[in-house]
């Protein structure tokens, strides 16, 4: 298949002008490449008054080249998932204006006035609405794509439509295999080596991580974002946007919930090692735990309200079933938070919440905390009954 | 869509002669319609020396007519599933010679020397290999279509290929909804009315049945037969064949295992009310429990052997994970055995193991036993650790 990569800025501008009516004054349009990712190309097209984003996928991983092919279907899935999320949680995703299969590209709203959540957390920004926004986004997007809302025909067709093996395979390996053994793709801070070795010998942990992997691969509950780390969330004082769902597929709701909670806990783990005043750090750790609490209580409230109002299946709308489902989803979310924390600490893809701690010994203290927390979340997930129990666990480590 | 139903015997014979080379002497061929089912047409084409079967689907339910449409895709799924099972468990399924999409028909081996298992159980035939055969069939067909064997691309493509919503919907309603409420489709023996009413008020039972429904709809572990009741199994003294997988889809392994165990337990429930000598009945009940034990121990042994030999995923081949997976599969199987028993006792589709007990009060005694057993299996499934614990439970009721 020929891949129609944009050859120059003029082609990108032409693509936007042909397929949208966003610009009337076209004389001053210019293009910047803004993608900080490793996989795709992202362009901002702007005339200083207005701007839009064009995202284009290649049939391989951008930074590796043709040696690592990657299905172009991911960009269809990403655009389609953003539109689906936009139907139910418009406030929390950019608008998609146009998708072009032949170009493997789509045009969407520019959210350039937002900041990457990971940077915001490291800078200890006050984001009092963060947990509520994420809880609403998760409840709306997960409920409306599950058997709680869709009829059995719609649901099964959607499962088939979002089959996404190339991207799932990355998660299957990088979350659930590499970090639990001495894998060549791992990256371990030297002073943390001993703790990593101990983790690789922890058979109980490995069997529990295996269960989470099997569940991830099999339990097609809802359309997941499936890459919901802090780098996929953008924030400003009063707003939150979730982007980049190219990993989207039908999987367990707890994977999305656990991934983002895991990212808040990674930031928690890094706080004491990051620059700044100790009181500020302690206060920000409290803030993070409060946001997890807000996220979960918002999710529960909104999900239950949606079930009451919109679930047509008499079996699944029974209050006792909904309560049991939500409780189990929380337990599993703790497990996936744990796998996210561990893979970001000793796996291939690290994050700045830990890696920007310059002194390797100071960093190792935060990393050791992260490993202990991640392991406890995985092994004890069925005993963690609520965000309060999670808080107690975090404080005990 | 025009449906090309065979207009006469000559067309059926022509279909077999054109698409197989089974018959050389074609002068004496004749056709009998042998389908005792309500949905499809089944023909035997024979010349007294040899015979084959032609099965044809209509785009609606045969006994209802065009008022109940049913996707023709089910016959593609049935033929394809039989071939897949034949690859791994050839001994236990008829050979498929030819499938014709346009005709919605396929040609397969005649297993007319076998008897329907339900009739065989009611007649108390000695079938000492039954449990072993079923255990081998289940282990081979489920292992080879799961993530324990397939790579992630093959598995996900297979999930999409076997999406089968029309047939799944029947199960979702008839197993998991109707029998747990006072539904107009139910059929309740008048002396059992009080017990049925009590069951419909059992909130704990209903929430556990809801969990099993959700799991059935979401957990795409393996290619299931998905209608594995005693009427889908045919036996002779030294052989077992499993037919009619038109409900096949990717679901939890425990649904197949539980369905067939449930059918053995339904026969167990009916034994005392059926005709015959008390000692014979008691001995046959013992035989049934032994076969359940054999089925499960064979399944476990074969499944583990297959994992050791063929599982390439290092996470899923770990012994501790396999043990945990198998234990959980057993627990869930107990739950699905329970839903099968209950829906066959008070739901729409009854079975001769209970319904052929002529006196309605005698029948109600067996049916009450079945309801109590089914409820206990669903509610206590996590406590039933083994076939021995199941035996103790059965004896306690």
CSV table of C-alpha atoms in Angstrom, one decimal, chain A:
chain,number,residue,atom,x,y,z
A,1,UNK,CA,0.0,0.0,0.0
A,2,UNK,CA,1.3,3.4,-0.9
A,3,UNK,CA,1.3,5.8,2.0
A,4,UNK,CA,0.3,9.3,1.1
A,5,UNK,CA,2.5,11.2,3.6
A,6,UNK,CA,2.0,15.0,3.2
A,7,UNK,CA,5.0,16.1,1.1
A,8,UNK,CA,5.0,19.7,2.2
A,9,UNK,CA,3.1,22.4,4.1
A,10,UNK,CA,1.1,23.4,1.1
A,11,UNK,CA,-0.4,19.9,0.9
A,12,UNK,CA,-1.4,20.1,4.6
A,13,UNK,CA,-3.0,23.5,4.1
A,14,UNK,CA,-4.8,22.2,1.0
A,15,UNK,CA,-6.0,19.2,3.0
A,16,UNK,CA,-7.5,21.5,5.7
A,17,UNK,CA,-9.1,24.0,3.2
A,18,UNK,CA,-10.6,21.2,1.1
A,19,UNK,CA,-12.1,19.3,4.0
A,20,UNK,CA,-13.2,22.0,6.4
A,21,UNK,CA,-14.7,25.5,6.3
A,22,UNK,CA,-12.7,26.7,9.3
A,23,UNK,CA,-10.7,29.4,7.6
A,24,UNK,CA,-12.0,32.2,5.5
A,25,UNK,CA,-8.9,34.3,5.4
A,26,UNK,CA,-6.4,31.8,4.0
A,27,UNK,CA,-3.6,34.1,3.1
A,28,UNK,CA,-1.6,33.9,6.3
A,29,UNK,CA,-1.9,30.2,7.1
A,30,UNK,CA,1.3,28.5,8.2
A,31,UNK,CA,2.1,25.0,9.5
A,32,UNK,CA,4.2,23.8,12.5
A,33,UNK,CA,5.1,20.2,13.2
A,34,UNK,CA,4.3,19.9,17.0
A,35,UNK,CA,4.3,16.1,17.6
A,36,UNK,CA,6.4,15.2,20.5
A,37,UNK,CA,5.4,11.6,20.1
A,38,UNK,CA,7.5,8.9,18.6
A,39,UNK,CA,4.9,7.3,16.4
A,40,UNK,CA,2.9,9.8,14.3
A,41,UNK,CA,3.1,13.3,12.7
A,42,UNK,CA,1.1,16.1,14.3
A,43,UNK,CA,0.8,19.5,12.6
A,44,UNK,CA,-0.8,22.8,13.8
A,45,UNK,CA,-2.2,24.9,10.9
A,46,UNK,CA,-2.8,28.5,12.1
A,47,UNK,CA,-3.3,32.1,11.0
A,48,UNK,CA,-2.8,33.5,14.5
A,49,UNK,CA,-6.5,34.0,14.9
A,50,UNK,CA,-7.5,30.4,14.6
A,51,UNK,CA,-5.8,27.0,14.5
A,52,UNK,CA,-6.5,23.4,13.9
A,53,UNK,CA,-4.5,20.2,14.2
A,54,UNK,CA,-3.8,17.6,11.5
A,55,UNK,CA,-2.6,14.2,12.7
A,56,UNK,CA,-1.2,11.7,10.3
A,57,UNK,CA,-0.1,8.1,10.8
A,58,UNK,CA,2.6,6.3,9.0
A,59,UNK,CA,2.5,2.5,8.3
A,60,UNK,CA,5.5,2.2,10.7
A,61,UNK,CA,6.8,3.7,13.9
A,62,UNK,CA,8.1,7.2,13.2
A,63,UNK,CA,11.3,7.1,15.2
A,64,UNK,CA,12.2,3.5,14.2
A,65,UNK,CA,11.3,3.6,10.5
A,66,UNK,CA,10.0,0.9,8.2
A,67,UNK,CA,11.7,-1.8,10.4
A,68,UNK,CA,8.8,-1.6,12.9
A,69,UNK,CA,5.6,-1.7,10.8
A,70,UNK,CA,2.4,-0.6,12.5
A,71,UNK,CA,-1.1,-0.9,11.1
A,72,UNK,CA,-2.5,2.3,9.6
A,73,UNK,CA,-5.9,1.2,10.9
A,74,UNK,CA,-4.9,2.7,14.2
A,75,UNK,CA,-5.7,6.2,12.8
A,76,UNK,CA,-9.2,5.2,11.8
A,77,UNK,CA,-9.6,3.8,15.3
A,78,UNK,CA,-8.3,6.9,16.9
A,79,UNK,CA,-10.5,9.3,14.9
A,80,UNK,CA,-13.6,7.1,15.4
A,81,UNK,CA,-13.0,6.7,19.1
A,82,UNK,CA,-12.6,10.4,19.6
A,83,UNK,CA,-15.9,10.9,17.8
A,84,UNK,CA,-17.6,8.3,19.9
A,85,UNK,CA,-16.2,9.8,23.1
A,86,UNK,CA,-17.3,13.2,21.8
A,87,UNK,CA,-20.9,12.0,21.5
A,88,UNK,CA,-21.0,11.2,25.2
A,89,UNK,CA,-18.3,13.4,26.8
A,90,UNK,CA,-17.9,16.3,24.4
A,91,UNK,CA,-16.5,18.5,27.1
A,92,UNK,CA,-13.5,16.3,27.5
A,93,UNK,CA,-12.3,15.5,24.0
A,94,UNK,CA,-11.3,17.7,21.0
A,95,UNK,CA,-13.8,17.9,18.1
A,96,UNK,CA,-12.9,15.8,15.1
A,97,UNK,CA,-13.7,17.7,11.9
A,98,UNK,CA,-12.7,15.3,9.2
A,99,UNK,CA,-11.1,11.9,8.8
A,100,UNK,CA,-9.5,10.7,5.5
A,101,UNK,CA,-8.8,7.0,5.1
A,102,UNK,CA,-6.5,7.4,2.1
A,103,UNK,CA,-4.4,10.0,3.8
A,104,UNK,CA,-4.4,8.2,7.1
A,105,UNK,CA,-5.1,11.6,8.6
A,106,UNK,CA,-7.7,13.5,10.5
A,107,UNK,CA,-8.4,17.2,11.3
A,108,UNK,CA,-9.3,18.1,14.9
A,109,UNK,CA,-9.8,21.0,17.3
A,110,UNK,CA,-6.6,22.6,18.6
A,111,UNK,CA,-6.3,22.3,22.4
A,112,UNK,CA,-3.1,24.2,22.5
A,113,UNK,CA,-4.3,26.4,25.4
A,114,UNK,CA,-4.1,23.3,27.5
A,115,UNK,CA,-1.0,21.8,29.2
A,116,UNK,CA,0.1,18.2,29.3
A,117,UNK,CA,-1.1,16.8,32.6
A,118,UNK,CA,2.2,15.1,33.4
A,119,UNK,CA,4.0,18.5,33.1
A,120,UNK,CA,1.2,20.1,35.2
A,121,UNK,CA,1.5,17.5,37.9
A,122,UNK,CA,5.3,17.9,38.1
A,123,UNK,CA,4.8,21.7,38.3
A,124,UNK,CA,2.3,21.1,41.1
A,125,UNK,CA,-0.5,23.0,39.4
A,126,UNK,CA,-3.7,23.3,41.4
A,127,UNK,CA,-6.3,21.4,39.4
A,128,UNK,CA,-9.2,21.1,41.7
A,129,UNK,CA,-11.6,19.8,39.0
A,130,UNK,CA,-9.2,17.1,37.7
A,131,UNK,CA,-10.7,14.1,39.5
A,132,UNK,CA,-14.3,15.1,38.7
A,133,UNK,CA,-13.5,15.7,35.0
A,134,UNK,CA,-11.7,12.3,34.6
A,135,UNK,CA,-14.5,10.5,36.5
A,136,UNK,CA,-17.1,12.0,34.2
A,137,UNK,CA,-15.2,11.2,31.1
A,138,UNK,CA,-14.7,7.6,32.2
A,139,UNK,CA,-18.3,7.0,33.3
A,140,UNK,CA,-19.7,8.5,30.1
A,141,UNK,CA,-17.3,6.9,27.6
A,142,UNK,CA,-17.3,3.5,29.3
A,143,UNK,CA,-21.0,3.2,30.1
A,144,UNK,CA,-22.2,4.2,26.6
A,145,UNK,CA,-20.0,1.6,24.8
A,146,UNK,CA,-20.9,-1.3,27.1
A,147,UNK,CA,-23.7,-3.8,27.5
A,148,UNK,CA,-25.2,-1.5,30.1
A,149,UNK,CA,-26.2,0.7,27.2
A,150,UNK,CA,-25.8,-0.9,23.8
A,151,UNK,CA,-28.0,-3.6,22.6
A,152,UNK,CA,-26.3,-6.9,21.9
A,153,UNK,CA,-26.1,-6.3,18.1
A,154,UNK,CA,-24.6,-2.9,18.5
A,155,UNK,CA,-22.1,-4.0,21.1
A,156,UNK,CA,-20.9,-7.1,19.2
A,157,UNK,CA,-20.5,-5.1,16.0
A,158,UNK,CA,-18.5,-2.5,17.9
A,159,UNK,CA,-16.2,-5.1,19.4
A,160,UNK,CA,-15.3,-6.4,15.9
A,161,UNK,CA,-14.9,-2.8,14.6
A,162,UNK,CA,-12.3,-1.9,17.2
A,163,UNK,CA,-10.1,-5.0,16.9
A,164,UNK,CA,-6.7,-3.4,17.2
A,165,UNK,CA,-4.1,-6.2,17.5
A,166,UNK,CA,-0.9,-4.2,16.6
A,167,UNK,CA,-1.5,-1.7,19.4
A,168,UNK,CA,-2.9,-4.3,21.9
A,169,UNK,CA,0.3,-6.4,21.4
A,170,UNK,CA,2.4,-3.5,22.5
A,171,UNK,CA,0.5,-3.3,25.8
A,172,UNK,CA,0.4,-7.0,26.2
A,173,UNK,CA,4.2,-7.0,26.1
A,174,UNK,CA,5.2,-3.7,27.7
A,175,UNK,CA,2.8,-3.8,30.6
A,176,UNK,CA,2.4,-7.5,31.4
A,177,UNK,CA,5.6,-9.2,30.4
A,178,UNK,CA,8.8,-7.2,30.2
A,179,UNK,CA,8.7,-5.5,33.6
A,180,UNK,CA,8.1,-8.8,35.4
A,181,UNK,CA,11.3,-10.4,34.1
A,182,UNK,CA,14.8,-9.4,33.3
A,183,UNK,CA,13.9,-8.3,29.8
A,184,UNK,CA,16.4,-6.6,27.5
A,185,UNK,CA,13.9,-3.9,26.7
A,186,UNK,CA,13.7,-2.9,30.4
A,187,UNK,CA,15.5,0.2,31.7
A,188,UNK,CA,16.5,0.0,35.4
A,189,UNK,CA,18.2,2.7,37.4
A,190,UNK,CA,21.4,1.1,38.7
A,191,UNK,CA,20.7,1.6,42.4
A,192,UNK,CA,17.3,0.1,41.9
A,193,UNK,CA,18.7,-3.1,40.4
A,194,UNK,CA,18.4,-5.1,43.6
A,195,UNK,CA,14.8,-4.2,44.1
A,196,UNK,CA,14.0,-5.1,40.4
A,197,UNK,CA,15.7,-8.5,40.8
A,198,UNK,CA,13.6,-9.2,43.9
A,199,UNK,CA,10.5,-8.2,42.0
A,200,UNK,CA,11.4,-10.6,39.1
A,201,UNK,CA,11.5,-13.4,41.7
A,202,UNK,CA,8.1,-12.7,43.2
A,203,UNK,CA,6.0,-15.6,42.0
A,204,UNK,CA,2.8,-14.4,43.7
A,205,UNK,CA,3.1,-11.0,41.9
A,206,UNK,CA,3.8,-12.7,38.6
A,207,UNK,CA,0.7,-14.9,38.7
A,208,UNK,CA,-1.5,-11.9,39.7
A,209,UNK,CA,0.0,-9.9,36.8
A,210,UNK,CA,-0.7,-12.8,34.5
A,211,UNK,CA,-4.4,-12.8,35.6
A,212,UNK,CA,-4.5,-9.1,34.8
A,213,UNK,CA,-3.0,-9.7,31.3
A,214,UNK,CA,-5.5,-12.5,30.6
A,215,UNK,CA,-8.4,-10.2,31.7
A,216,UNK,CA,-7.0,-7.4,29.5
A,217,UNK,CA,-6.9,-9.6,26.5
A,218,UNK,CA,-10.3,-11.2,26.9
A,219,UNK,CA,-12.9,-9.2,28.7
A,220,UNK,CA,-14.4,-6.9,26.1
A,221,UNK,CA,-16.5,-4.8,28.4
A,222,UNK,CA,-16.3,-1.3,26.8
A,223,UNK,CA,-14.5,0.8,24.3
A,224,UNK,CA,-11.3,1.8,26.1
A,225,UNK,CA,-9.0,4.7,25.5
A,226,UNK,CA,-6.4,2.1,26.4
A,227,UNK,CA,-3.5,4.5,26.7
A,228,UNK,CA,-4.8,6.8,29.4
A,229,UNK,CA,-1.6,7.9,31.0
A,230,UNK,CA,-0.9,11.5,32.1
A,231,UNK,CA,0.6,12.4,28.7
A,232,UNK,CA,-2.7,11.7,27.0
A,233,UNK,CA,-4.5,14.2,29.2
A,234,UNK,CA,-4.3,18.0,28.7
A,235,UNK,CA,-5.5,20.5,31.3
A,236,UNK,CA,-6.1,24.1,32.0
A,237,UNK,CA,-7.4,25.7,35.2
A,238,UNK,CA,-11.0,24.9,34.4
A,239,UNK,CA,-10.8,22.2,31.7
A,240,UNK,CA,-9.6,18.7,30.8
A,241,UNK,CA,-9.1,17.1,27.4
A,242,UNK,CA,-8.3,13.5,26.7
A,243,UNK,CA,-6.5,12.8,23.4
A,244,UNK,CA,-4.6,10.1,21.5
A,245,UNK,CA,-6.8,7.0,21.7
A,246,UNK,CA,-5.0,5.1,19.0
A,247,UNK,CA,-4.8,2.1,21.3
A,248,UNK,CA,-8.6,2.0,21.6
A,249,UNK,CA,-10.2,-1.4,21.7
A,250,UNK,CA,-12.9,-3.3,23.6
A,251,UNK,CA,-11.4,-4.3,27.0
A,252,UNK,CA,-12.1,-4.2,30.7
A,253,UNK,CA,-13.2,-0.8,32.1
A,254,UNK,CA,-10.8,-1.1,34.9
A,255,UNK,CA,-7.8,-0.9,32.6
A,256,UNK,CA,-8.6,2.8,31.7
A,257,UNK,CA,-9.5,3.7,35.3
A,258,UNK,CA,-6.4,1.9,36.7
A,259,UNK,CA,-4.1,3.4,34.1
A,260,UNK,CA,-4.9,7.0,35.0
A,261,UNK,CA,-5.0,6.4,38.7
A,262,UNK,CA,-1.6,4.7,38.3
A,263,UNK,CA,-0.3,7.8,36.7
A,264,UNK,CA,-1.5,10.0,39.7
A,265,UNK,CA,0.2,7.5,42.0
A,266,UNK,CA,3.4,7.6,39.9
A,267,UNK,CA,3.5,11.4,40.4
A,268,UNK,CA,2.8,10.8,44.1
A,269,UNK,CA,5.8,8.4,44.2
A,270,UNK,CA,8.1,11.0,42.5
A,271,UNK,CA,7.0,14.0,44.6
A,272,UNK,CA,9.5,13.7,47.4
A,273,UNK,CA,12.4,13.4,45.0
A,274,UNK,CA,11.4,16.3,42.8
A,275,UNK,CA,12.5,19.8,43.3
A,276,UNK,CA,10.8,22.1,45.8
A,277,UNK,CA,9.6,22.8,49.3
A,278,UNK,CA,8.7,19.8,51.5
A,279,UNK,CA,5.4,21.3,52.6
A,280,UNK,CA,4.4,21.9,49.0
A,281,UNK,CA,5.3,18.4,48.1
A,282,UNK,CA,3.3,17.0,51.0
A,283,UNK,CA,0.4,19.2,50.2
A,284,UNK,CA,0.5,18.0,46.5
A,285,UNK,CA,0.6,14.4,47.6
A,286,UNK,CA,-2.6,15.1,49.6
A,287,UNK,CA,-4.1,16.8,46.6
A,288,UNK,CA,-3.3,13.7,44.4
A,289,UNK,CA,-5.1,11.3,46.8
A,290,UNK,CA,-8.0,13.7,47.0
A,291,UNK,CA,-8.3,13.7,43.2
A,292,UNK,CA,-8.3,9.9,43.1
A,293,UNK,CA,-11.1,9.9,45.6
A,294,UNK,CA,-13.0,12.5,43.5
A,295,UNK,CA,-12.4,10.6,40.3
A,296,UNK,CA,-13.8,7.4,41.8
A,297,UNK,CA,-16.7,8.9,43.6
A,298,UNK,CA,-17.7,10.9,40.4
A,299,UNK,CA,-17.3,7.7,38.3
A,300,UNK,CA,-19.6,5.7,40.7
A,301,UNK,CA,-22.2,8.4,40.9
A,302,UNK,CA,-22.3,9.2,37.2
A,303,UNK,CA,-22.2,5.5,36.2
A,304,UNK,CA,-25.1,4.6,38.5
A,305,UNK,CA,-27.1,7.6,37.3
A,306,UNK,CA,-26.6,6.5,33.7
A,307,UNK,CA,-27.7,3.0,34.5
A,308,UNK,CA,-30.8,4.3,36.2
A,309,UNK,CA,-31.7,6.5,33.3
A,310,UNK,CA,-30.6,4.6,30.3
A,311,UNK,CA,-29.9,0.9,30.9
A,312,UNK,CA,-32.7,-1.1,29.2
A,313,UNK,CA,-31.4,-4.6,30.3
A,314,UNK,CA,-33.4,-5.6,33.3
A,315,UNK,CA,-30.7,-8.0,34.5
A,316,UNK,CA,-27.9,-5.4,34.4
A,317,UNK,CA,-29.9,-2.5,35.8
A,318,UNK,CA,-30.6,-4.3,39.1
A,319,UNK,CA,-29.0,-2.2,41.8
A,320,UNK,CA,-27.3,-5.2,43.5
A,321,UNK,CA,-25.6,-6.2,40.3
A,322,UNK,CA,-24.5,-2.6,39.5
A,323,UNK,CA,-23.0,-2.4,43.0
A,324,UNK,CA,-21.1,-5.7,42.6
A,325,UNK,CA,-19.9,-4.7,39.1
A,326,UNK,CA,-18.6,-1.4,40.4
A,327,UNK,CA,-16.9,-2.9,43.4
A,328,UNK,CA,-15.1,-5.5,41.2
A,329,UNK,CA,-14.2,-2.7,38.7
A,330,UNK,CA,-12.5,-0.8,41.5
A,331,UNK,CA,-10.5,-3.9,42.7
A,332,UNK,CA,-9.3,-4.6,39.1
A,333,UNK,CA,-8.5,-0.9,38.7
A,334,UNK,CA,-6.1,-1.2,41.6
A,335,UNK,CA,-4.4,-4.0,39.8
A,336,UNK,CA,-4.0,-2.1,36.6
A,337,UNK,CA,-2.8,0.9,38.5
A,338,UNK,CA,-0.1,-1.4,39.8
A,339,UNK,CA,1.0,-2.7,36.4
A,340,UNK,CA,1.1,0.9,35.1
A,341,UNK,CA,3.3,2.0,38.0
A,342,UNK,CA,5.7,-0.9,37.7
A,343,UNK,CA,6.1,-0.7,33.9
A,344,UNK,CA,6.8,3.1,34.1
A,345,UNK,CA,9.5,2.4,36.8
A,346,UNK,CA,11.5,-0.5,35.4
A,347,UNK,CA,10.0,-1.1,31.9
A,348,UNK,CA,10.8,0.4,28.5
A,349,UNK,CA,8.8,3.6,28.7
A,350,UNK,CA,9.7,5.8,31.7
A,351,UNK,CA,8.1,9.1,32.7
A,352,UNK,CA,9.4,12.4,33.8
A,353,UNK,CA,7.6,12.2,37.2
A,354,UNK,CA,10.5,9.8,38.2
A,355,UNK,CA,13.1,10.3,35.5
A,356,UNK,CA,13.5,14.0,36.0
A,357,UNK,CA,14.8,13.4,39.5
A,358,UNK,CA,18.5,13.9,38.7
A,359,UNK,CA,20.3,12.3,41.5
A,360,UNK,CA,20.1,8.5,40.8
A,361,UNK,CA,20.0,7.6,44.5
A,362,UNK,CA,17.3,10.0,45.3
A,363,UNK,CA,15.4,8.8,42.3
A,364,UNK,CA,15.9,5.2,43.4
A,365,UNK,CA,14.1,6.0,46.7
A,366,UNK,CA,11.0,7.2,44.8
A,367,UNK,CA,11.3,4.3,42.4
A,368,UNK,CA,11.5,1.8,45.2
A,369,UNK,CA,8.4,3.4,46.7
A,370,UNK,CA,6.7,3.0,43.3
A,371,UNK,CA,7.7,-0.7,43.0
A,372,UNK,CA,6.4,-1.5,46.5
A,373,UNK,CA,3.2,0.4,45.8
A,374,UNK,CA,2.7,-1.2,42.4
A,375,UNK,CA,3.3,-4.7,43.8
A,376,UNK,CA,0.9,-4.1,46.7
A,377,UNK,CA,-1.8,-2.8,44.4
A,378,UNK,CA,-1.5,-5.9,42.2
A,379,UNK,CA,-1.3,-8.5,45.0
A,380,UNK,CA,-3.8,-6.9,47.4
A,381,UNK,CA,-6.3,-5.5,44.9
A,382,UNK,CA,-9.2,-7.6,46.3
A,383,UNK,CA,-8.6,-6.2,49.8
A,384,UNK,CA,-8.5,-2.6,48.8
A,385,UNK,CA,-12.2,-1.7,49.3
A,386,UNK,CA,-12.2,2.0,48.6
A,387,UNK,CA,-10.0,5.1,48.0
A,388,UNK,CA,-9.8,5.4,51.8
A,389,UNK,CA,-8.2,1.9,52.0
A,390,UNK,CA,-5.9,2.9,49.1
A,391,UNK,CA,-4.9,6.0,51.0
A,392,UNK,CA,-4.0,4.0,54.1
A,393,UNK,CA,-2.0,1.6,52.0
A,394,UNK,CA,-0.1,4.4,50.4
A,395,UNK,CA,0.7,5.9,53.8
A,396,UNK,CA,1.8,2.6,55.2
A,397,UNK,CA,4.4,2.1,52.5
